[in-house]
């Protein structure tokens, strides 16, 4: 991961130098590409941060290797049911830069068969309270919760 971070940083710095040498019109596309590289750079730094904390809980596999942005990182962590890691990332300097809506949207991707004991603390203590009253995502989360509960009823799953 460290080598990827260094390579992305070098690419970003090079693109910044080239963009500064070009006029504004010609550097627009380069700035867009640099923004994508910077987002992936931040995501990889977040992944490095989390693997340092949860070395035995996060195995670097295909979903993690395909991360191209910080949103991807959060989505992969949720899909892998690494809710403690999402919470740690959210509280870190890297994760504090994101609006609560980013985490709320990600919460909608929690697998409906995930053990609620793993995600309820994160969802109820951090995600939902961070949203303002009337935020349309609250209704989406409520609908997702009902679907998850229905899934548990249909499958006769007991936690």
mmCIF file of C-alpha atoms in Angstrom:
data_model
loop_
_atom_site.group_PDB
_atom_site.id
_atom_site.type_symbol
_atom_site.label_atom_id
_atom_site.label_comp_id
_atom_site.label_asym_id
_atom_site.label_seq_id
_atom_site.Cartn_x
_atom_site.Cartn_y
_atom_site.Cartn_z
ATOM 1 C CA UNK A 1 0.000 0.000 0.000
ATOM 2 C CA UNK A 2 2.859 2.375 0.845
ATOM 3 C CA UNK A 3 4.294 2.046 -2.672
ATOM 4 C CA UNK A 4 0.904 2.869 -4.203
ATOM 5 C CA UNK A 5 0.622 5.934 -1.966
ATOM 6 C CA UNK A 6 4.080 7.135 -2.998
ATOM 7 C CA UNK A 7 3.348 6.583 -6.694
ATOM 8 C CA UNK A 8 0.017 8.417 -6.502
ATOM 9 C CA UNK A 9 1.667 11.304 -4.654
ATOM 10 C CA UNK A 10 4.390 11.548 -7.311
ATOM 11 C CA UNK A 11 1.789 11.491 -10.092
ATOM 12 C CA UNK A 12 -0.216 14.219 -8.379
ATOM 13 C CA UNK A 13 2.802 16.463 -7.898
ATOM 14 C CA UNK A 14 3.871 16.002 -11.535
ATOM 15 C CA UNK A 15 0.386 16.801 -12.791
ATOM 16 C CA UNK A 16 0.277 19.903 -10.596
ATOM 17 C CA UNK A 17 3.544 21.134 -12.105
ATOM 18 C CA UNK A 18 2.367 20.521 -15.653
ATOM 19 C CA UNK A 19 -1.008 22.171 -14.981
ATOM 20 C CA UNK A 20 0.743 25.256 -13.615
ATOM 21 C CA UNK A 21 2.755 25.511 -16.849
ATOM 22 C CA UNK A 22 -0.361 25.300 -19.067
ATOM 23 C CA UNK A 23 -3.000 27.935 -19.578
ATOM 24 C CA UNK A 24 -6.318 27.551 -17.730
ATOM 25 C CA UNK A 25 -8.167 26.125 -20.750
ATOM 26 C CA UNK A 26 -5.622 23.378 -21.410
ATOM 27 C CA UNK A 27 -5.157 22.459 -17.774
ATOM 28 C CA UNK A 28 -8.875 21.798 -17.033
ATOM 29 C CA UNK A 29 -8.765 18.103 -18.025
ATOM 30 C CA UNK A 30 -5.458 17.660 -16.223
ATOM 31 C CA UNK A 31 -6.937 19.179 -13.045
ATOM 32 C CA UNK A 32 -9.862 16.719 -13.256
ATOM 33 C CA UNK A 33 -7.470 13.793 -13.594
ATOM 34 C CA UNK A 34 -5.378 15.128 -10.702
ATOM 35 C CA UNK A 35 -8.500 15.335 -8.514
ATOM 36 C CA UNK A 36 -9.218 11.635 -9.170
ATOM 37 C CA UNK A 37 -5.642 10.708 -8.345
ATOM 38 C CA UNK A 38 -5.772 12.798 -5.167
ATOM 39 C CA UNK A 39 -9.003 11.059 -4.120
ATOM 40 C CA UNK A 40 -7.446 7.637 -4.665
ATOM 41 C CA UNK A 41 -4.351 8.817 -2.768
ATOM 42 C CA UNK A 42 -6.542 9.769 0.200
ATOM 43 C CA UNK A 43 -8.386 6.432 0.002
ATOM 44 C CA UNK A 44 -5.107 4.485 0.037
ATOM 45 C CA UNK A 45 -3.882 6.518 3.014
ATOM 46 C CA UNK A 46 -7.151 5.647 4.747
ATOM 47 C CA UNK A 47 -6.689 1.973 3.939
ATOM 48 C CA UNK A 48 -3.119 2.099 5.270
ATOM 49 C CA UNK A 49 -4.411 3.787 8.432
ATOM 50 C CA UNK A 50 -7.079 1.119 8.933
ATOM 51 C CA UNK A 51 -4.809 -1.843 8.238
ATOM 52 C CA UNK A 52 -2.469 -0.439 10.865
ATOM 53 C CA UNK A 53 -5.323 -0.462 13.383
ATOM 54 C CA UNK A 54 -7.039 -3.682 12.330
ATOM 55 C CA UNK A 55 -4.196 -5.726 10.905
ATOM 56 C CA UNK A 56 -5.896 -9.005 11.816
ATOM 57 C CA UNK A 57 -9.415 -7.916 10.770
ATOM 58 C CA UNK A 58 -8.920 -6.528 7.264
ATOM 59 C CA UNK A 59 -7.534 -8.847 4.653
ATOM 60 C CA UNK A 60 -6.443 -7.018 1.541
ATOM 61 C CA UNK A 61 -8.408 -8.800 -1.173
ATOM 62 C CA UNK A 62 -9.954 -7.936 -4.530
ATOM 63 C CA UNK A 63 -12.541 -5.397 -3.306
ATOM 64 C CA UNK A 64 -9.838 -3.397 -1.542
ATOM 65 C CA UNK A 65 -7.464 -3.520 -4.495
ATOM 66 C CA UNK A 66 -10.122 -1.941 -6.735
ATOM 67 C CA UNK A 67 -10.564 1.143 -4.571
ATOM 68 C CA UNK A 68 -10.304 4.285 -6.677
ATOM 69 C CA UNK A 69 -11.749 6.860 -4.281
ATOM 70 C CA UNK A 70 -12.477 7.448 -0.634
ATOM 71 C CA UNK A 71 -16.155 6.725 -1.261
ATOM 72 C CA UNK A 72 -15.088 3.354 -2.696
ATOM 73 C CA UNK A 73 -13.086 2.658 0.458
ATOM 74 C CA UNK A 74 -16.080 3.353 2.681
ATOM 75 C CA UNK A 75 -18.380 1.260 0.464
ATOM 76 C CA UNK A 76 -15.964 -1.681 0.452
ATOM 77 C CA UNK A 77 -15.573 -1.543 4.226
ATOM 78 C CA UNK A 78 -19.358 -1.601 4.635
ATOM 79 C CA UNK A 79 -19.800 -4.428 2.094
ATOM 80 C CA UNK A 80 -17.146 -6.409 3.985
ATOM 81 C CA UNK A 81 -19.018 -5.665 7.255
ATOM 82 C CA UNK A 82 -15.996 -3.858 8.735
ATOM 83 C CA UNK A 83 -18.155 -1.374 10.648
ATOM 84 C CA UNK A 84 -15.622 -0.701 13.408
ATOM 85 C CA UNK A 85 -13.130 0.230 10.710
ATOM 86 C CA UNK A 86 -15.649 2.572 9.066
ATOM 87 C CA UNK A 87 -16.241 4.191 12.433
ATOM 88 C CA UNK A 88 -12.510 4.613 13.047
ATOM 89 C CA UNK A 89 -12.017 6.062 9.572
ATOM 90 C CA UNK A 90 -14.947 8.426 10.050
ATOM 91 C CA UNK A 91 -13.400 9.745 13.281
ATOM 92 C CA UNK A 92 -9.893 10.048 11.770
ATOM 93 C CA UNK A 93 -8.484 13.211 10.210
ATOM 94 C CA UNK A 94 -8.993 11.666 6.768
ATOM 95 C CA UNK A 95 -12.634 10.780 7.396
ATOM 96 C CA UNK A 96 -13.722 14.019 9.030
ATOM 97 C CA UNK A 97 -13.618 15.792 5.657
ATOM 98 C CA UNK A 98 -16.730 14.017 4.392
ATOM 99 C CA UNK A 99 -20.305 15.138 4.797
ATOM 100 C CA UNK A 100 -22.563 12.920 6.929
ATOM 101 C CA UNK A 101 -24.567 12.128 3.792
ATOM 102 C CA UNK A 102 -21.604 10.158 2.395
ATOM 103 C CA UNK A 103 -21.718 7.771 5.347
ATOM 104 C CA UNK A 104 -25.525 7.636 5.324
ATOM 105 C CA UNK A 105 -25.559 6.663 1.639
ATOM 106 C CA UNK A 106 -22.976 3.991 2.366
ATOM 107 C CA UNK A 107 -25.109 2.646 5.212
ATOM 108 C CA UNK A 108 -27.782 1.839 2.635
ATOM 109 C CA UNK A 109 -25.345 -0.732 1.206
ATOM 110 C CA UNK A 110 -25.094 -2.767 4.396
ATOM 111 C CA UNK A 111 -25.899 -6.353 3.432
ATOM 112 C CA UNK A 112 -29.405 -7.129 4.734
ATOM 113 C CA UNK A 113 -28.121 -10.398 6.171
ATOM 114 C CA UNK A 114 -25.340 -8.716 8.169
ATOM 115 C CA UNK A 115 -25.388 -9.274 11.913
ATOM 116 C CA UNK A 116 -27.137 -6.207 13.386
ATOM 117 C CA UNK A 117 -24.909 -6.353 16.463
ATOM 118 C CA UNK A 118 -22.052 -5.351 14.176
ATOM 119 C CA UNK A 119 -23.651 -2.335 12.475
ATOM 120 C CA UNK A 120 -26.347 -1.001 14.839
ATOM 121 C CA UNK A 121 -23.888 0.881 17.104
ATOM 122 C CA UNK A 122 -22.344 2.666 14.103
ATOM 123 C CA UNK A 123 -25.701 3.322 12.457
ATOM 124 C CA UNK A 124 -27.555 4.481 15.581
ATOM 125 C CA UNK A 125 -24.764 6.272 17.447
ATOM 126 C CA UNK A 126 -22.955 7.969 14.570
ATOM 127 C CA UNK A 127 -24.703 7.911 11.182
ATOM 128 C CA UNK A 128 -28.303 8.725 12.081
ATOM 129 C CA UNK A 129 -27.513 11.434 14.687
ATOM 130 C CA UNK A 130 -25.221 13.174 12.177
ATOM 131 C CA UNK A 131 -28.123 13.780 9.779
ATOM 132 C CA UNK A 132 -30.352 16.819 10.181
ATOM 133 C CA UNK A 133 -34.065 16.424 10.850
ATOM 134 C CA UNK A 134 -35.888 16.170 7.543
ATOM 135 C CA UNK A 135 -32.907 14.779 5.651
ATOM 136 C CA UNK A 136 -34.372 12.473 2.963
ATOM 137 C CA UNK A 137 -31.717 9.875 3.771
ATOM 138 C CA UNK A 138 -33.403 9.242 7.132
ATOM 139 C CA UNK A 139 -36.424 7.876 5.277
ATOM 140 C CA UNK A 140 -34.163 5.766 3.056
ATOM 141 C CA UNK A 141 -32.418 4.338 6.131
ATOM 142 C CA UNK A 142 -35.799 3.576 7.723
ATOM 143 C CA UNK A 143 -36.877 1.694 4.576
ATOM 144 C CA UNK A 144 -33.587 -0.219 4.512
ATOM 145 C CA UNK A 145 -34.047 -1.168 8.198
ATOM 146 C CA UNK A 146 -37.540 -2.504 7.451
ATOM 147 C CA UNK A 147 -36.169 -4.593 4.562
ATOM 148 C CA UNK A 148 -33.414 -5.963 6.781
ATOM 149 C CA UNK A 149 -35.942 -6.841 9.501
ATOM 150 C CA UNK A 150 -38.162 -8.550 6.906
ATOM 151 C CA UNK A 151 -35.149 -10.543 5.713
ATOM 152 C CA UNK A 152 -34.455 -11.719 9.266
ATOM 153 C CA UNK A 153 -38.115 -12.712 9.702
ATOM 154 C CA UNK A 154 -38.241 -14.583 6.390
ATOM 155 C CA UNK A 155 -35.015 -16.445 7.070
ATOM 156 C CA UNK A 156 -35.859 -17.100 10.740
ATOM 157 C CA UNK A 157 -32.526 -15.580 11.745
ATOM 158 C CA UNK A 158 -31.999 -15.114 15.457
ATOM 159 C CA UNK A 159 -29.199 -12.864 16.703
#
